[in-house]
mmCIF file of C-alpha atoms in Angstrom:
data_model
loop_
_atom_site.group_PDB
_atom_site.id
_atom_site.type_symbol
_atom_site.label_atom_id
_atom_site.label_comp_id
_atom_site.label_asym_id
_atom_site.label_seq_id
_atom_site.Cartn_x
_atom_site.Cartn_y
_atom_site.Cartn_z
ATOM 1 C CA MET U 34 -0.072 -0.248 0.339
ATOM 2 C CA ALA U 35 1.148 3.333 -0.461
ATOM 3 C CA LEU U 36 0.947 5.773 1.958
ATOM 4 C CA THR U 37 1.677 9.254 1.768
ATOM 5 C CA PRO U 38 6.105 10.341 2.494
ATOM 6 C CA THR U 39 6.630 10.696 6.458
ATOM 7 C CA VAL U 40 8.253 15.065 6.926
ATOM 8 C CA GLU U 41 11.347 12.775 6.566
ATOM 9 C CA GLU U 42 11.163 11.162 3.726
ATOM 10 C CA GLN U 43 10.024 14.917 2.136
ATOM 11 C CA GLY U 44 12.695 15.805 3.390
ATOM 12 C CA SER U 45 12.714 18.001 6.485
ATOM 13 C CA ALA U 46 13.151 16.230 9.746
ATOM 14 C CA PRO U 47 10.408 15.638 11.644
ATOM 15 C CA GLU U 48 9.987 16.910 15.019
ATOM 16 C CA LEU U 49 8.580 14.347 16.476
ATOM 17 C CA GLU U 50 8.470 10.834 15.437
ATOM 18 C CA VAL U 51 7.202 7.746 16.628
ATOM 19 C CA ARG U 52 8.999 4.669 14.866
ATOM 20 C CA ASN U 53 8.312 1.461 14.796
ATOM 21 C CA LEU U 54 6.388 2.016 17.855
ATOM 22 C CA VAL U 55 4.589 -1.793 19.512
ATOM 23 C CA LYS U 56 2.827 -1.828 23.379
ATOM 24 C CA ARG U 57 1.533 -4.563 23.122
ATOM 25 C CA PHE U 58 -1.432 -5.681 25.839
ATOM 26 C CA THR U 59 -1.903 -9.783 25.563
ATOM 27 C CA ALA U 60 -0.866 -12.117 21.807
ATOM 28 C CA GLN U 61 -4.029 -10.723 20.903
ATOM 29 C CA SER U 62 -4.258 -7.066 21.483
ATOM 30 C CA VAL U 63 -1.711 -4.981 19.328
ATOM 31 C CA VAL U 64 -0.841 -1.838 18.746
ATOM 32 C CA GLY U 65 1.539 -0.919 15.784
ATOM 33 C CA PRO U 66 4.325 -1.476 14.693
ATOM 34 C CA LEU U 67 3.752 2.466 13.724
ATOM 35 C CA SER U 68 5.491 4.907 12.170
ATOM 36 C CA PHE U 69 4.904 8.581 11.569
ATOM 37 C CA GLY U 70 6.360 11.808 11.395
ATOM 38 C CA VAL U 71 4.685 15.154 12.645
ATOM 39 C CA ALA U 72 6.852 18.314 11.637
ATOM 40 C CA ALA U 73 7.568 21.452 13.072
ATOM 41 C CA GLY U 74 4.183 23.579 13.596
ATOM 42 C CA GLU U 75 2.152 20.589 11.865
ATOM 43 C CA PHE U 76 -1.343 19.554 13.536
ATOM 44 C CA VAL U 77 -1.243 15.941 12.502
ATOM 45 C CA SER U 78 -4.730 13.934 13.751
ATOM 46 C CA LEU U 79 -4.780 10.686 14.542
ATOM 47 C CA LEU U 80 -8.381 9.280 13.209
ATOM 48 C CA GLY U 81 -9.757 5.865 14.033
ATOM 49 C CA PRO U 82 -12.553 3.858 15.056
ATOM 50 C CA SER U 83 -12.623 3.019 18.783
ATOM 51 C CA GLY U 84 -10.339 0.098 19.750
ATOM 52 C CA CYS U 85 -7.936 0.961 16.491
ATOM 53 C CA GLY U 86 -5.274 2.110 19.181
ATOM 54 C CA LYS U 87 -4.987 5.566 18.666
ATOM 55 C CA THR U 88 -5.765 6.443 22.174
ATOM 56 C CA THR U 89 -2.915 4.383 23.558
ATOM 57 C CA THR U 90 -0.432 5.867 20.988
ATOM 58 C CA LEU U 91 -1.003 9.096 22.141
ATOM 59 C CA ARG U 92 -0.400 8.021 25.445
ATOM 60 C CA CYS U 93 2.443 6.266 24.926
ATOM 61 C CA ILE U 94 3.613 10.045 23.305
ATOM 62 C CA ALA U 95 2.830 11.714 26.254
ATOM 63 C CA GLY U 96 4.723 8.992 28.768
ATOM 64 C CA PHE U 97 1.510 6.981 30.464
ATOM 65 C CA GLU U 98 2.167 4.294 28.276
ATOM 66 C CA VAL U 99 5.670 2.419 27.728
ATOM 67 C CA PRO U 100 6.064 0.617 24.225
ATOM 68 C CA THR U 101 6.776 -2.686 24.530
ATOM 69 C CA GLU U 102 9.283 -2.413 21.132
ATOM 70 C CA GLY U 103 10.411 1.215 18.685
ATOM 71 C CA SER U 104 11.210 4.315 19.708
ATOM 72 C CA ILE U 105 9.607 8.540 20.013
ATOM 73 C CA LEU U 106 11.854 10.779 19.427
ATOM 74 C CA LEU U 107 11.613 14.645 20.124
ATOM 75 C CA ASN U 108 14.378 16.551 17.797
ATOM 76 C CA GLY U 109 15.892 13.201 17.173
ATOM 77 C CA LEU U 110 16.159 12.372 20.988
ATOM 78 C CA ALA U 111 14.714 9.529 22.403
ATOM 79 C CA ILE U 112 12.267 10.060 25.086
ATOM 80 C CA GLU U 113 10.589 6.775 25.907
ATOM 81 C CA GLY U 114 12.394 6.194 28.331
ATOM 82 C CA GLN U 115 11.265 9.548 29.623
ATOM 83 C CA PRO U 116 8.579 9.895 32.388
ATOM 84 C CA PRO U 117 6.031 12.047 31.804
ATOM 85 C CA ASN U 118 6.806 15.347 33.461
ATOM 86 C CA ARG U 119 10.033 15.268 31.774
ATOM 87 C CA ARG U 120 8.556 15.293 27.957
ATOM 88 C CA ASN U 121 7.735 18.724 27.915
ATOM 89 C CA ILE U 122 4.982 17.555 26.156
ATOM 90 C CA GLY U 123 1.176 18.946 27.107
ATOM 91 C CA LEU U 124 -2.057 16.519 27.130
ATOM 92 C CA VAL U 125 -5.309 18.059 26.948
ATOM 93 C CA PHE U 126 -8.019 14.843 28.552
ATOM 94 C CA GLN U 127 -11.253 14.134 27.380
ATOM 95 C CA ASN U 128 -13.130 14.523 30.536
ATOM 96 C CA TYR U 129 -11.190 18.244 30.994
ATOM 97 C CA ALA U 130 -9.750 16.781 34.345
ATOM 98 C CA LEU U 131 -10.037 20.108 36.283
ATOM 99 C CA PHE U 132 -9.651 20.272 40.219
ATOM 100 C CA PRO U 133 -12.544 21.114 41.625
ATOM 101 C CA HIS U 134 -12.132 23.186 44.703
ATOM 102 C CA LEU U 135 -9.786 25.089 42.891
ATOM 103 C CA THR U 136 -10.788 28.291 41.573
ATOM 104 C CA ILE U 137 -9.921 28.812 37.357
ATOM 105 C CA PHE U 138 -6.544 30.457 38.685
ATOM 106 C CA GLU U 139 -5.437 27.753 40.320
ATOM 107 C CA ASN U 140 -6.546 24.780 38.352
ATOM 108 C CA VAL U 141 -4.750 26.435 35.103
ATOM 109 C CA ALA U 142 -1.524 27.699 38.079
ATOM 110 C CA PHE U 143 -1.315 24.500 39.910
ATOM 111 C CA GLY U 144 1.517 22.260 37.086
ATOM 112 C CA LEU U 145 3.619 26.219 37.345
ATOM 113 C CA ARG U 146 3.604 26.019 41.364
ATOM 114 C CA LEU U 147 4.851 22.358 41.388
ATOM 115 C CA ARG U 148 7.566 23.425 39.504
ATOM 116 C CA ARG U 149 7.685 26.420 41.774
ATOM 117 C CA VAL U 150 7.385 29.731 39.229
ATOM 118 C CA GLY U 151 7.784 32.248 41.294
ATOM 119 C CA ASP U 152 4.646 34.422 42.770
ATOM 120 C CA ALA U 153 4.910 37.784 39.513
ATOM 121 C CA GLN U 154 6.092 35.523 36.806
ATOM 122 C CA LEU U 155 2.937 33.261 37.954
ATOM 123 C CA ARG U 156 0.583 35.102 37.919
ATOM 124 C CA GLN U 157 1.550 36.977 34.088
ATOM 125 C CA ARG U 158 1.713 33.208 32.696
ATOM 126 C CA VAL U 159 -1.543 32.852 34.330
ATOM 127 C CA GLY U 160 -3.175 35.954 32.886
ATOM 128 C CA HIS U 161 -1.642 35.164 29.405
ATOM 129 C CA ALA U 162 -2.846 32.140 29.039
ATOM 130 C CA LEU U 163 -6.610 32.686 30.212
ATOM 131 C CA GLU U 164 -6.395 35.841 27.396
ATOM 132 C CA LEU U 165 -5.526 32.931 25.107
ATOM 133 C CA VAL U 166 -8.133 31.250 25.549
ATOM 134 C CA GLY U 167 -10.706 34.434 25.721
ATOM 135 C CA LEU U 168 -11.433 33.568 29.368
ATOM 136 C CA PRO U 169 -9.423 36.371 31.296
ATOM 137 C CA HIS U 170 -12.550 37.733 33.676
ATOM 138 C CA LEU U 171 -13.628 33.628 34.540
ATOM 139 C CA ALA U 172 -9.904 33.167 36.984
ATOM 140 C CA ALA U 173 -12.343 33.456 40.290
ATOM 141 C CA ARG U 174 -14.585 31.442 39.499
ATOM 142 C CA TYR U 175 -15.044 27.276 40.373
ATOM 143 C CA PRO U 176 -15.071 24.521 37.269
ATOM 144 C CA ARG U 177 -18.411 24.162 38.148
ATOM 145 C CA GLN U 178 -19.283 27.503 37.457
ATOM 146 C CA LEU U 179 -18.669 26.930 33.703
ATOM 147 C CA SER U 180 -20.164 25.936 30.824
ATOM 148 C CA GLY U 181 -18.666 22.924 29.003
ATOM 149 C CA GLY U 182 -17.459 25.148 26.283
ATOM 150 C CA GLN U 183 -15.376 26.793 29.031
ATOM 151 C CA GLN U 184 -14.058 24.359 31.236
ATOM 152 C CA GLN U 185 -12.450 22.806 28.107
ATOM 153 C CA ARG U 186 -10.597 26.283 27.378
ATOM 154 C CA ILE U 187 -8.939 26.219 30.745
ATOM 155 C CA ALA U 188 -8.544 22.602 30.284
ATOM 156 C CA ILE U 189 -6.068 24.154 27.227
ATOM 157 C CA ALA U 190 -5.197 27.425 29.201
ATOM 158 C CA ARG U 191 -3.540 24.674 31.637
ATOM 159 C CA CYS U 192 -1.372 22.826 29.384
ATOM 160 C CA VAL U 193 -0.163 25.585 27.286
ATOM 161 C CA VAL U 194 0.406 27.762 30.457
ATOM 162 C CA LEU U 195 3.443 25.793 31.313
ATOM 163 C CA GLU U 196 4.514 26.408 27.844
ATOM 164 C CA PRO U 197 5.424 22.211 26.373
ATOM 165 C CA ARG U 198 7.613 21.963 22.621
ATOM 166 C CA ILE U 199 4.074 19.761 22.083
ATOM 167 C CA LEU U 200 0.637 19.768 22.046
ATOM 168 C CA LEU U 201 -1.444 16.476 22.420
ATOM 169 C CA PHE U 202 -5.466 16.018 22.215
ATOM 170 C CA ASP U 203 -7.540 13.051 23.634
ATOM 171 C CA GLU U 204 -11.201 13.828 21.964
ATOM 172 C CA PRO U 205 -10.878 17.034 23.672
ATOM 173 C CA LEU U 206 -14.235 18.052 21.877
ATOM 174 C CA SER U 207 -16.328 14.443 22.427
ATOM 175 C CA ASN U 208 -18.352 16.085 25.378
ATOM 176 C CA LEU U 209 -19.888 18.847 24.420
ATOM 177 C CA ASP U 210 -23.157 19.458 21.965
ATOM 178 C CA LEU U 211 -23.096 19.661 17.788
ATOM 179 C CA LYS U 212 -22.948 23.754 17.796
ATOM 180 C CA LEU U 213 -20.025 24.441 20.357
ATOM 181 C CA ARG U 214 -18.028 21.843 19.433
ATOM 182 C CA LEU U 215 -18.198 23.191 15.791
ATOM 183 C CA ALA U 216 -17.413 26.335 17.166
ATOM 184 C CA MET U 217 -14.698 24.952 19.457
ATOM 185 C CA ARG U 218 -12.834 23.100 16.615
ATOM 186 C CA ARG U 219 -12.263 26.467 14.816
ATOM 187 C CA GLU U 220 -10.520 28.673 17.846
ATOM 188 C CA LEU U 221 -8.722 25.253 18.694
ATOM 189 C CA ARG U 222 -6.727 25.727 15.436
ATOM 190 C CA GLU U 223 -6.628 29.165 15.380
ATOM 191 C CA LEU U 224 -4.821 29.011 18.321
ATOM 192 C CA GLN U 225 -2.690 26.820 17.680
ATOM 193 C CA ARG U 226 -1.670 27.978 14.918
ATOM 194 C CA ARG U 227 -0.988 31.798 16.787
ATOM 195 C CA LEU U 228 1.626 29.247 19.027
ATOM 196 C CA GLY U 229 2.856 27.686 16.581
ATOM 197 C CA LYS U 230 2.818 24.543 18.738
ATOM 198 C CA THR U 231 2.991 20.931 17.152
ATOM 199 C CA ALA U 232 -0.107 18.754 17.996
ATOM 200 C CA VAL U 233 -1.411 15.685 17.401
ATOM 201 C CA TYR U 234 -4.998 15.055 18.247
ATOM 202 C CA VAL U 235 -6.685 11.927 18.919
ATOM 203 C CA THR U 236 -10.374 11.595 17.325
ATOM 204 C CA HIS U 237 -12.781 9.568 15.495
ATOM 205 C CA ASP U 238 -14.602 12.133 13.995
ATOM 206 C CA GLN U 239 -13.744 12.046 10.287
ATOM 207 C CA GLY U 240 -15.371 15.819 10.188
ATOM 208 C CA GLU U 241 -13.087 16.887 13.101
ATOM 209 C CA ALA U 242 -9.618 15.764 11.672
ATOM 210 C CA LEU U 243 -10.686 16.801 8.035
ATOM 211 C CA ALA U 244 -11.711 20.199 9.023
ATOM 212 C CA LEU U 245 -8.222 20.660 12.079
ATOM 213 C CA SER U 246 -5.753 18.635 10.023
ATOM 214 C CA ASP U 247 -2.918 18.731 7.904
ATOM 215 C CA ARG U 248 -1.989 15.863 7.677
ATOM 216 C CA ILE U 249 -4.268 12.596 9.027
ATOM 217 C CA VAL U 250 -3.230 8.584 10.432
ATOM 218 C CA VAL U 251 -5.773 6.542 9.321
ATOM 219 C CA MET U 252 -5.446 3.784 11.324
ATOM 220 C CA SER U 253 -7.419 0.374 11.867
ATOM 221 C CA ASN U 254 -7.013 -2.353 14.124
ATOM 222 C CA GLY U 255 -3.748 -1.180 15.632
ATOM 223 C CA ARG U 256 -2.148 -0.415 12.144
ATOM 224 C CA ILE U 257 -1.720 2.782 10.021
ATOM 225 C CA GLU U 258 -3.999 2.296 7.539
ATOM 226 C CA GLN U 259 -2.956 5.626 5.090
ATOM 227 C CA ILE U 260 -1.261 8.944 5.512
ATOM 228 C CA GLY U 261 -2.250 12.023 3.491
ATOM 229 C CA SER U 262 -3.560 15.902 3.557
ATOM 230 C CA PRO U 263 -7.348 15.775 4.164
ATOM 231 C CA GLN U 264 -8.239 16.203 0.581
ATOM 232 C CA GLU U 265 -5.452 13.286 0.419
ATOM 233 C CA ILE U 266 -7.592 10.991 2.512
ATOM 234 C CA TYR U 267 -11.309 12.048 0.788
ATOM 235 C CA GLU U 268 -10.123 11.827 -2.342
ATOM 236 C CA ARG U 269 -7.779 9.283 -3.210
ATOM 237 C CA PRO U 270 -8.172 6.821 -0.266
ATOM 238 C CA ALA U 271 -5.412 4.189 -0.572
ATOM 239 C CA ASN U 272 -8.016 1.030 0.220
ATOM 240 C CA ALA U 273 -12.049 0.492 0.628
ATOM 241 C CA PHE U 274 -11.676 1.307 4.955
ATOM 242 C CA VAL U 275 -10.559 4.850 4.131
ATOM 243 C CA ALA U 276 -12.999 4.941 1.481
ATOM 244 C CA ASP U 277 -15.839 4.013 3.936
ATOM 245 C CA PHE U 278 -14.427 5.447 7.040
ATOM 246 C CA ILE U 279 -13.668 9.209 5.494
ATOM 247 C CA GLY U 280 -17.227 9.949 4.755
ATOM 248 C CA SER U 281 -19.458 8.019 2.663
ATOM 249 C CA SER U 282 -18.799 6.009 -0.354
ATOM 250 C CA ASN U 283 -20.603 4.094 -2.221
ATOM 251 C CA LEU U 284 -18.395 0.760 -3.956
ATOM 252 C CA LEU U 285 -19.187 -0.806 -6.692
ATOM 253 C CA ASP U 286 -17.704 -4.299 -7.226
ATOM 254 C CA ALA U 287 -15.769 -4.282 -10.580
ATOM 255 C CA THR U 288 -13.825 -5.782 -13.334
ATOM 256 C CA VAL U 289 -11.120 -4.033 -15.922
ATOM 257 C CA VAL U 290 -12.214 -4.330 -19.350
ATOM 258 C CA GLY U 291 -9.409 -2.635 -20.663
ATOM 259 C CA THR U 292 -8.596 1.327 -21.374
ATOM 260 C CA ASP U 293 -9.701 4.204 -23.349
ATOM 261 C CA GLY U 294 -7.264 6.833 -23.485
ATOM 262 C CA ALA U 295 -6.786 8.482 -20.033
ATOM 263 C CA ALA U 296 -9.807 6.295 -19.091
ATOM 264 C CA THR U 297 -10.199 2.910 -17.689
ATOM 265 C CA ILE U 298 -13.029 1.041 -19.161
ATOM 266 C CA ILE U 299 -14.707 -1.077 -16.213
ATOM 267 C CA ASN U 300 -18.019 -3.480 -15.439
ATOM 268 C CA ALA U 301 -20.211 -2.657 -12.666
ATOM 269 C CA ALA U 302 -23.826 -3.522 -11.303
ATOM 270 C CA GLY U 303 -23.779 -5.049 -14.634
ATOM 271 C CA LEU U 304 -23.556 -1.214 -15.989
ATOM 272 C CA THR U 305 -20.396 -0.785 -18.741
ATOM 273 C CA LEU U 306 -18.440 2.522 -17.038
ATOM 274 C CA ARG U 307 -15.698 4.778 -17.637
ATOM 275 C CA ALA U 308 -12.869 5.750 -14.567
ATOM 276 C CA GLY U 309 -11.029 8.513 -15.788
ATOM 277 C CA VAL U 310 -7.165 7.115 -13.876
ATOM 278 C CA VAL U 311 -5.712 4.221 -16.132
ATOM 279 C CA GLY U 312 -2.380 1.649 -14.922
ATOM 280 C CA HIS U 313 -4.952 -1.572 -14.465
ATOM 281 C CA THR U 314 -4.917 -4.583 -16.243
ATOM 282 C CA ALA U 315 -7.743 -5.763 -18.092
ATOM 283 C CA GLY U 316 -9.674 -9.350 -16.267
ATOM 284 C CA ALA U 317 -8.528 -6.888 -12.938
ATOM 285 C CA ARG U 318 -10.862 -7.000 -9.532
ATOM 286 C CA ILE U 319 -10.992 -4.183 -8.393
ATOM 287 C CA LEU U 320 -14.135 -1.139 -6.347
ATOM 288 C CA ALA U 321 -14.717 1.459 -8.172
ATOM 289 C CA MET U 322 -15.533 4.638 -5.499
ATOM 290 C CA VAL U 323 -18.094 6.832 -6.146
ATOM 291 C CA ARG U 324 -18.943 9.541 -3.438
ATOM 292 C CA PRO U 325 -22.442 10.363 -3.023
ATOM 293 C CA GLU U 326 -22.400 13.744 -3.409
ATOM 294 C CA ARG U 327 -19.806 13.891 -7.083
ATOM 295 C CA ILE U 328 -23.428 11.857 -8.473
ATOM 296 C CA ARG U 329 -25.799 13.836 -10.282
ATOM 297 C CA VAL U 330 -29.496 13.583 -10.340
ATOM 298 C CA ALA U 331 -31.914 13.467 -14.099
ATOM 299 C CA GLY U 332 -28.801 13.936 -16.298
ATOM 300 C CA THR U 333 -30.199 17.244 -16.810
ATOM 301 C CA ASP U 334 -26.783 18.480 -16.753
ATOM 302 C CA ALA U 335 -24.609 15.547 -18.311
ATOM 303 C CA ALA U 336 -21.846 16.638 -20.155
ATOM 304 C CA ALA U 337 -19.704 14.435 -22.669
ATOM 305 C CA GLY U 338 -17.735 11.706 -21.677
ATOM 306 C CA ASP U 339 -20.204 11.542 -18.816
ATOM 307 C CA ASN U 340 -21.608 8.152 -17.403
ATOM 308 C CA THR U 341 -25.097 7.562 -17.639
ATOM 309 C CA LEU U 342 -26.874 5.398 -14.930
ATOM 310 C CA ASN U 343 -31.225 4.707 -14.387
ATOM 311 C CA ALA U 344 -31.843 4.347 -11.251
ATOM 312 C CA ARG U 345 -35.579 4.378 -9.291
ATOM 313 C CA ILE U 346 -35.587 6.194 -5.560
ATOM 314 C CA ARG U 347 -36.100 3.557 -2.503
ATOM 315 C CA GLU U 348 -35.279 6.437 0.226
ATOM 316 C CA ALA U 349 -35.614 10.506 0.713
ATOM 317 C CA THR U 350 -34.766 12.234 3.633
ATOM 318 C CA TYR U 351 -35.173 15.620 3.134
ATOM 319 C CA LEU U 352 -32.120 16.940 5.766
ATOM 320 C CA GLY U 353 -32.478 20.518 4.738
ATOM 321 C CA GLN U 354 -29.754 21.678 2.725
ATOM 322 C CA ASP U 355 -29.405 18.406 1.457
ATOM 323 C CA LEU U 356 -31.936 16.012 0.279
ATOM 324 C CA HIS U 357 -30.225 11.940 0.701
ATOM 325 C CA LEU U 358 -31.106 9.482 -1.407
ATOM 326 C CA THR U 359 -30.800 5.909 -1.485
ATOM 327 C CA LEU U 360 -32.189 4.424 -5.306
ATOM 328 C CA ARG U 361 -31.925 1.387 -6.482
ATOM 329 C CA LEU U 362 -30.101 0.366 -10.656
ATOM 330 C CA ASP U 363 -31.435 -1.659 -13.311
ATOM 331 C CA GLY U 364 -29.098 -4.712 -11.911
ATOM 332 C CA GLY U 365 -30.908 -4.792 -8.213
ATOM 333 C CA GLN U 366 -27.331 -2.436 -6.711
ATOM 334 C CA GLU U 367 -27.840 0.658 -4.712
ATOM 335 C CA LEU U 368 -26.611 4.106 -4.564
ATOM 336 C CA SER U 369 -26.743 7.213 -2.217
ATOM 337 C CA VAL U 370 -26.455 10.690 -3.510
ATOM 338 C CA VAL U 371 -26.550 14.036 -1.706
ATOM 339 C CA THR U 372 -27.758 16.485 -3.906
ATOM 340 C CA GLN U 373 -29.181 19.658 -3.377
ATOM 341 C CA GLY U 374 -32.097 22.693 -4.424
ATOM 342 C CA SER U 375 -34.623 23.166 -5.368
ATOM 343 C CA ALA U 376 -35.577 20.928 -7.867
ATOM 344 C CA ALA U 377 -34.091 18.091 -5.488
ATOM 345 C CA ARG U 378 -37.074 18.738 -3.001
ATOM 346 C CA ARG U 379 -39.782 17.105 -5.538
ATOM 347 C CA LEU U 380 -37.956 13.723 -5.557
ATOM 348 C CA VAL U 381 -39.814 11.260 -3.926
ATOM 349 C CA PRO U 382 -39.505 7.491 -3.539
ATOM 350 C CA GLY U 383 -40.797 5.626 -6.496
ATOM 351 C CA GLU U 384 -39.809 8.227 -8.945
ATOM 352 C CA GLU U 385 -37.707 7.131 -11.469
ATOM 353 C CA VAL U 386 -34.133 8.898 -12.491
ATOM 354 C CA VAL U 387 -31.183 9.024 -14.310
ATOM 355 C CA LEU U 388 -28.099 9.164 -13.050
ATOM 356 C CA THR U 389 -24.136 10.874 -14.179
ATOM 357 C CA VAL U 390 -21.043 10.283 -12.846
ATOM 358 C CA ALA U 391 -18.265 12.133 -14.784
ATOM 359 C CA ALA U 392 -15.433 9.893 -14.928
ATOM 360 C CA ALA U 393 -12.866 11.396 -13.277
ATOM 361 C CA ASP U 394 -14.959 11.121 -10.488
ATOM 362 C CA ILE U 395 -14.879 7.388 -10.235
ATOM 363 C CA PHE U 396 -12.168 6.257 -8.395
ATOM 364 C CA LEU U 397 -10.350 2.626 -9.280
ATOM 365 C CA LEU U 398 -9.580 0.806 -5.335
ATOM 366 C CA PRO U 399 -7.836 -2.093 -5.281
ATOM 367 C CA LYS U 400 -10.220 -5.714 -3.759
#
């Protein structure tokens, strides 16, 4: 499987590098081997379903888990043998982990007091951290008096006040409602850019990873499936798992028939289709991937070279801006389509429609 080159392979030494990391709990429960690098100032997300090993990987970087094998390097120096408090790495937890009996000021100051920072410097640094997250006016309150979003900001302030070289985030927005989560991820990305800190972010939310990340490490069953930019991961998934996990996909069993100029001719769902890629051998069994939003309904704007499919609407779900359709092709294969516009709202179950999809929007995957 071809993965996007690491920052080291691209010619720039990573600030943080995970090299052949393995964490073994039992013979059947193993994370790794994993290898990836994170450049200085880069925001990298570890994305995958629950139990895939992303939080274990983060805990190994933070020092709360000891790797069974492999190395973790910070600016080229191995740190896997160092305790967490010696790594100069900050971790923002999923559950905020604020001390309920301490004021917001004292929560943020807690780590500085452990480091015996002088009173004047402590007040200056805590004040600056609270300014960064926009909550200096809440310094005298207690966590119970804050909303979930405000508590998460304080958890971030408590982390950045220690001026760590690396910021780690363990699903920090998962306890927030949708609207607040969207607002917080914008603020989090803006803060990370302002600070210029290297960040590693764990999430199972595909939209979150796409919106926040410079690069995404997609994980499954303790292994890396693909590393790439959000656009690379979405537009050119390495395999069916990535295609299905990132966003929504229609995956059709297909056979390569041959080539036609810059296109590959395939047979899928009993239809002959053109895919805008080459390099596949005739007779090869593959998967043809089409994103739901790339399929057009009714075919009124069909362009030369478009693939045309006849289908019947089985379900239509109105979601405000979008209409989500489930359609059945003449051969029985079902497709998901997402469409917009006033004309789309009049589409109803049972209606027969014509679908068109450009050859460039059909991506071929190994089966």
